[in-house]
Each structure stands twice: as C-alpha cells, then as structure tokens.
Short mmCIF file of C-alpha atoms in Angstrom, two decimals:
data_model
loop_
_atom_site.label_atom_id
_atom_site.label_comp_id
_atom_site.label_asym_id
_atom_site.label_seq_id
_atom_site.Cartn_x
_atom_site.Cartn_y
_atom_site.Cartn_z
CA UNK A 9 -11.46 1.48 -14.19
CA UNK A 10 -9.69 0.15 -11.09
CA UNK A 11 -12.65 0.81 -8.81
CA UNK A 12 -15.07 -0.90 -11.21
CA UNK A 13 -12.78 -3.91 -11.64
CA UNK A 14 -12.33 -4.20 -7.87
CA UNK A 15 -16.09 -4.03 -7.28
CA UNK A 16 -16.65 -6.87 -9.74
CA UNK A 17 -13.67 -8.82 -8.37
CA UNK A 18 -14.84 -8.62 -4.76
CA UNK A 19 -18.41 -9.48 -5.78
CA UNK A 20 -17.18 -12.83 -7.11
CA UNK A 21 -14.19 -13.39 -4.80
CA UNK A 22 -15.65 -16.41 -2.98
CA UNK A 23 -17.59 -17.91 -5.85
CA UNK A 24 -14.89 -17.65 -8.54
CA UNK A 25 -11.37 -17.29 -7.17
CA UNK A 26 -9.74 -17.46 -10.59
CA UNK A 27 -11.87 -14.63 -11.99
CA UNK A 28 -11.27 -12.63 -8.81
CA UNK A 29 -7.50 -13.08 -9.15
CA UNK A 30 -7.49 -12.03 -12.79
CA UNK A 31 -9.69 -8.97 -12.22
CA UNK A 32 -7.80 -7.92 -9.12
CA UNK A 33 -4.42 -8.32 -10.84
CA UNK A 34 -5.64 -6.45 -13.93
CA UNK A 35 -6.93 -3.71 -11.64
CA UNK A 36 -3.50 -3.47 -10.03
CA UNK A 37 -1.86 -3.26 -13.48
CA UNK A 38 -4.29 -0.48 -14.49
CA UNK A 39 -3.19 1.46 -11.42
CA UNK A 40 0.47 1.15 -12.38
CA UNK A 41 -0.22 2.23 -15.97
CA UNK A 42 -2.36 5.15 -14.75
CA UNK A 43 0.42 6.42 -12.48
CA UNK A 44 3.03 6.07 -15.21
CA UNK A 45 0.83 7.90 -17.74
CA UNK A 46 0.06 10.70 -15.28
CA UNK A 47 3.78 11.31 -14.70
CA UNK A 48 4.78 10.82 -18.35
CA UNK A 49 2.19 13.25 -19.74
CA UNK A 50 2.43 15.68 -16.81
CA UNK A 51 -1.16 15.04 -15.75
CA UNK A 52 -0.34 14.67 -12.04
CA UNK A 53 -2.82 16.35 -9.70
CA UNK A 54 -3.44 16.51 -5.97
CA UNK A 55 -6.91 15.01 -6.47
CA UNK A 56 -5.45 12.17 -8.53
CA UNK A 57 -2.78 11.44 -5.92
CA UNK A 58 -5.34 11.27 -3.11
CA UNK A 59 -7.76 9.18 -5.21
CA UNK A 60 -4.93 6.83 -6.12
CA UNK A 61 -3.95 6.48 -2.47
CA UNK A 62 -7.51 5.58 -1.44
CA UNK A 63 -8.18 3.13 -4.29
CA UNK A 64 -4.86 1.37 -3.68
CA UNK A 65 -6.05 0.02 -0.35
CA UNK A 66 -7.21 -3.61 -0.64
CA UNK A 67 -10.43 -4.77 0.98
CA UNK A 68 -9.25 -8.10 2.37
CA UNK A 69 -6.89 -6.91 5.09
CA UNK A 70 -8.03 -6.47 8.63
CA UNK A 71 -9.71 -3.17 9.39
CA UNK A 72 -6.93 -2.06 11.72
CA UNK A 73 -4.21 -2.42 9.06
CA UNK A 74 -6.47 -0.84 6.49
CA UNK A 75 -7.07 2.10 8.83
CA UNK A 76 -3.32 2.42 9.51
CA UNK A 77 -2.53 2.38 5.81
CA UNK A 78 -5.12 5.00 4.87
CA UNK A 79 -4.46 7.19 7.91
CA UNK A 80 -0.69 7.14 7.48
CA UNK A 81 -0.98 8.05 3.81
CA UNK A 82 -3.51 10.78 4.49
CA UNK A 83 -1.40 12.25 7.27
CA UNK A 84 1.69 12.02 5.05
CA UNK A 85 -0.14 13.91 2.29
CA UNK A 86 -1.37 16.52 4.77
CA UNK A 87 2.06 17.02 6.34
CA UNK A 88 3.53 17.39 2.84
CA UNK A 89 1.30 20.38 2.17
CA UNK A 90 2.08 21.90 5.59
CA UNK A 91 5.80 21.65 4.95
CA UNK A 92 5.51 23.16 1.47
CA UNK A 93 6.75 20.09 -0.38
CA UNK A 94 5.32 19.20 -3.76
CA UNK A 95 5.21 15.43 -3.23
CA UNK A 96 4.43 13.16 -0.29
CA UNK A 97 7.28 10.98 -1.55
CA UNK A 98 9.86 13.69 -0.79
CA UNK A 99 11.31 12.21 2.41
CA UNK A 100 14.99 13.01 1.90
CA UNK A 101 15.06 14.79 5.26
CA UNK A 102 13.62 11.81 7.19
CA UNK A 103 15.73 10.24 9.93
CA UNK A 104 14.47 6.75 9.01
CA UNK A 105 16.71 4.99 6.50
CA UNK A 106 13.90 2.51 5.73
CA UNK A 107 11.46 5.34 4.99
CA UNK A 108 14.00 7.07 2.72
CA UNK A 109 14.74 3.75 0.99
CA UNK A 110 11.03 3.05 0.45
CA UNK A 111 10.24 6.39 -1.18
CA UNK A 112 13.68 6.87 -2.73
CA UNK A 113 13.86 3.57 -4.58
CA UNK A 114 10.96 2.80 -6.91
CA UNK A 115 12.00 -0.86 -7.21
CA UNK A 116 11.89 -1.35 -3.43
CA UNK A 117 8.60 0.52 -3.08
CA UNK A 118 7.21 -1.48 -5.99
CA UNK A 119 8.32 -4.74 -4.36
CA UNK A 120 6.54 -3.82 -1.12
CA UNK A 121 3.34 -2.71 -2.87
CA UNK A 122 3.25 -5.67 -5.25
CA UNK A 123 3.95 -8.01 -2.32
CA UNK A 124 0.79 -6.77 -0.61
CA UNK A 125 -1.32 -7.31 -3.71
CA UNK A 126 0.17 -10.74 -4.44
CA UNK A 127 -0.19 -11.81 -0.80
CA UNK A 128 -3.92 -11.03 -0.81
CA UNK A 129 -4.45 -13.00 -4.00
CA UNK A 130 -2.40 -15.99 -2.78
CA UNK A 131 -4.22 -16.11 0.55
CA UNK A 132 -7.59 -16.02 -1.16
CA UNK A 133 -6.56 -18.74 -3.60
CA UNK A 134 -5.16 -21.14 -1.00
CA UNK A 135 -7.87 -20.69 1.62
CA UNK A 136 -10.40 -23.48 1.33
CA UNK A 137 -13.25 -21.28 2.56
CA UNK A 138 -13.79 -17.76 3.83
CA UNK A 139 -13.96 -18.80 7.49
CA UNK A 140 -10.64 -20.66 7.54
CA UNK A 141 -8.09 -19.36 10.07
CA UNK A 142 -5.65 -17.15 8.18
CA UNK A 143 -2.64 -18.10 10.32
CA UNK A 144 -3.35 -21.80 9.74
CA UNK A 145 -3.47 -21.20 5.98
CA UNK A 146 -0.14 -19.33 6.07
CA UNK A 147 1.67 -21.82 8.32
CA UNK A 148 0.47 -24.84 6.34
CA UNK A 149 1.50 -23.20 3.07
CA UNK A 150 4.93 -22.15 4.33
CA UNK A 151 5.72 -25.66 5.63
CA UNK A 152 5.41 -27.04 2.11
CA UNK A 153 8.40 -26.37 -0.11
CA UNK A 154 6.93 -25.24 -3.41
CA UNK A 155 7.09 -22.23 -5.73
CA UNK A 156 3.85 -20.98 -4.13
CA UNK A 157 5.30 -21.19 -0.61
CA UNK A 158 8.41 -19.28 -1.73
CA UNK A 159 6.23 -16.62 -3.39
CA UNK A 160 4.12 -16.49 -0.21
CA UNK A 161 7.21 -16.00 1.97
CA UNK A 162 8.56 -13.24 -0.30
CA UNK A 163 5.15 -11.59 -0.31
CA UNK A 164 4.83 -11.76 3.47
CA UNK A 165 8.25 -10.13 3.84
CA UNK A 166 7.34 -7.26 1.48
CA UNK A 167 3.94 -6.90 3.16
CA UNK A 168 5.57 -6.73 6.60
CA UNK A 169 7.99 -4.03 5.45
CA UNK A 170 5.00 -2.08 4.07
CA UNK A 171 3.27 -2.25 7.47
CA UNK A 172 6.45 -1.01 9.18
CA UNK A 173 6.63 1.83 6.64
CA UNK A 174 3.02 2.72 7.48
CA UNK A 175 3.92 3.10 11.17
CA UNK A 176 7.05 5.15 10.35
CA UNK A 177 5.03 7.28 7.93
CA UNK A 178 2.35 7.93 10.56
CA UNK A 179 4.93 8.96 13.17
CA UNK A 180 6.96 11.10 10.76
CA UNK A 181 3.91 12.90 9.41
CA UNK A 182 2.52 13.45 12.91
CA UNK A 183 5.86 14.97 13.94
CA UNK A 184 5.71 17.38 10.98
CA UNK A 185 2.19 18.45 12.00
CA UNK A 186 3.25 18.99 15.63
CA UNK A 187 6.31 21.01 14.58
CA UNK A 188 4.12 23.09 12.28
CA UNK A 189 1.79 23.91 15.18
CA UNK A 190 4.72 24.77 17.47
CA UNK A 191 6.24 27.11 14.87
CA UNK A 192 2.83 28.68 14.29
CA UNK A 193 2.42 29.35 18.04
CA UNK A 194 5.90 30.90 18.28
CA UNK A 195 5.12 33.28 15.43
CA UNK A 196 1.86 34.41 17.06
#
C-alpha cells in the first residue's frame, strides 16, 4: 500500500502539492500501522524488515543522503546477522550514546523519523517551484516567525540527528563486519 501511495504521490507532487502531502502522509501512517501490526501479531520477518527499510526512504532527498541512509541500514542489518542478534535495533553494546538513545527510545526514534517525513512535505509545500534553491527556501522560512517556521526548525533538527545516526550506524556496522572477518581469520 505504501509503495503504491508513494508512486501516486510522487507522480502528482509538482502539479498538486496538497494531494501529494495527503498521500505521502497517509503512506507514512500506513507504514507505522504495518510495523505495529507485525509486532503485535508476531508477523515480523526478515524480508518484511528489509522491505520496510527500503520503502521508508523518501525520494526527495539528495542522492548522497539517500545512499547513506540505505547503505547504513543495509550494513546494520547485515552486521546484525553476523553478530547473531535477532534485531538490527539491538545496539545496547554500542559505544555511542546517541545510537543507543535512537534505537532504545521509540519516542526519540519516532521523532527523528517523523521529522524527516514532515521536513520533506514542508519543503515541497513552501517551495514555489521545483527549481528553487532549497537553502533559500529554508532560510526565508526560518526568518519568519510562524507555526510553520517552528515546525520546520523542529523538523530540521530531527532530520539532522537522523543523518548523524546514519553515519554512526554505518561506522558501527562496518566495525562489526571487520571484527567478524578478523575473528574468522584467527580461527582458520
């Protein structure tokens, strides 16, 4: 459902911003309900977790951040299997307090994830056209004191934390993979 809604939303994103926002937001809500139902009814699967991770990535961010997000999640999932853990969210042994906070506190993780989704919608809604400079849009919006500028600032903060988490996640997962290889060589 989320993939179909996103396809329709992005097909109309520049011609009907209101419809895009509604479809995109509904898609995001479907994702949250799907995850809750999977956990509640014990229908969690590896395939579902990976599919969820891939479909959660928005299409409006720059390709480099999109690549970082997908790669860090993929590597995190891979390192989870190498270390014998059952969930990529099991980071209790991480040395990063921010990483532990992110995966250990659903409210904080939810804030960061929702901030990303809300930020993309706000930026699309306030941009006058698709070629407008993104930094100009953000700066102009933040200089105006309004509920939208406050929501934008809160969203940017959560989005920024999410990008930092992606970098930490990439490094942490890469370290697990390297340690796995070192241990494997010592056993051989």
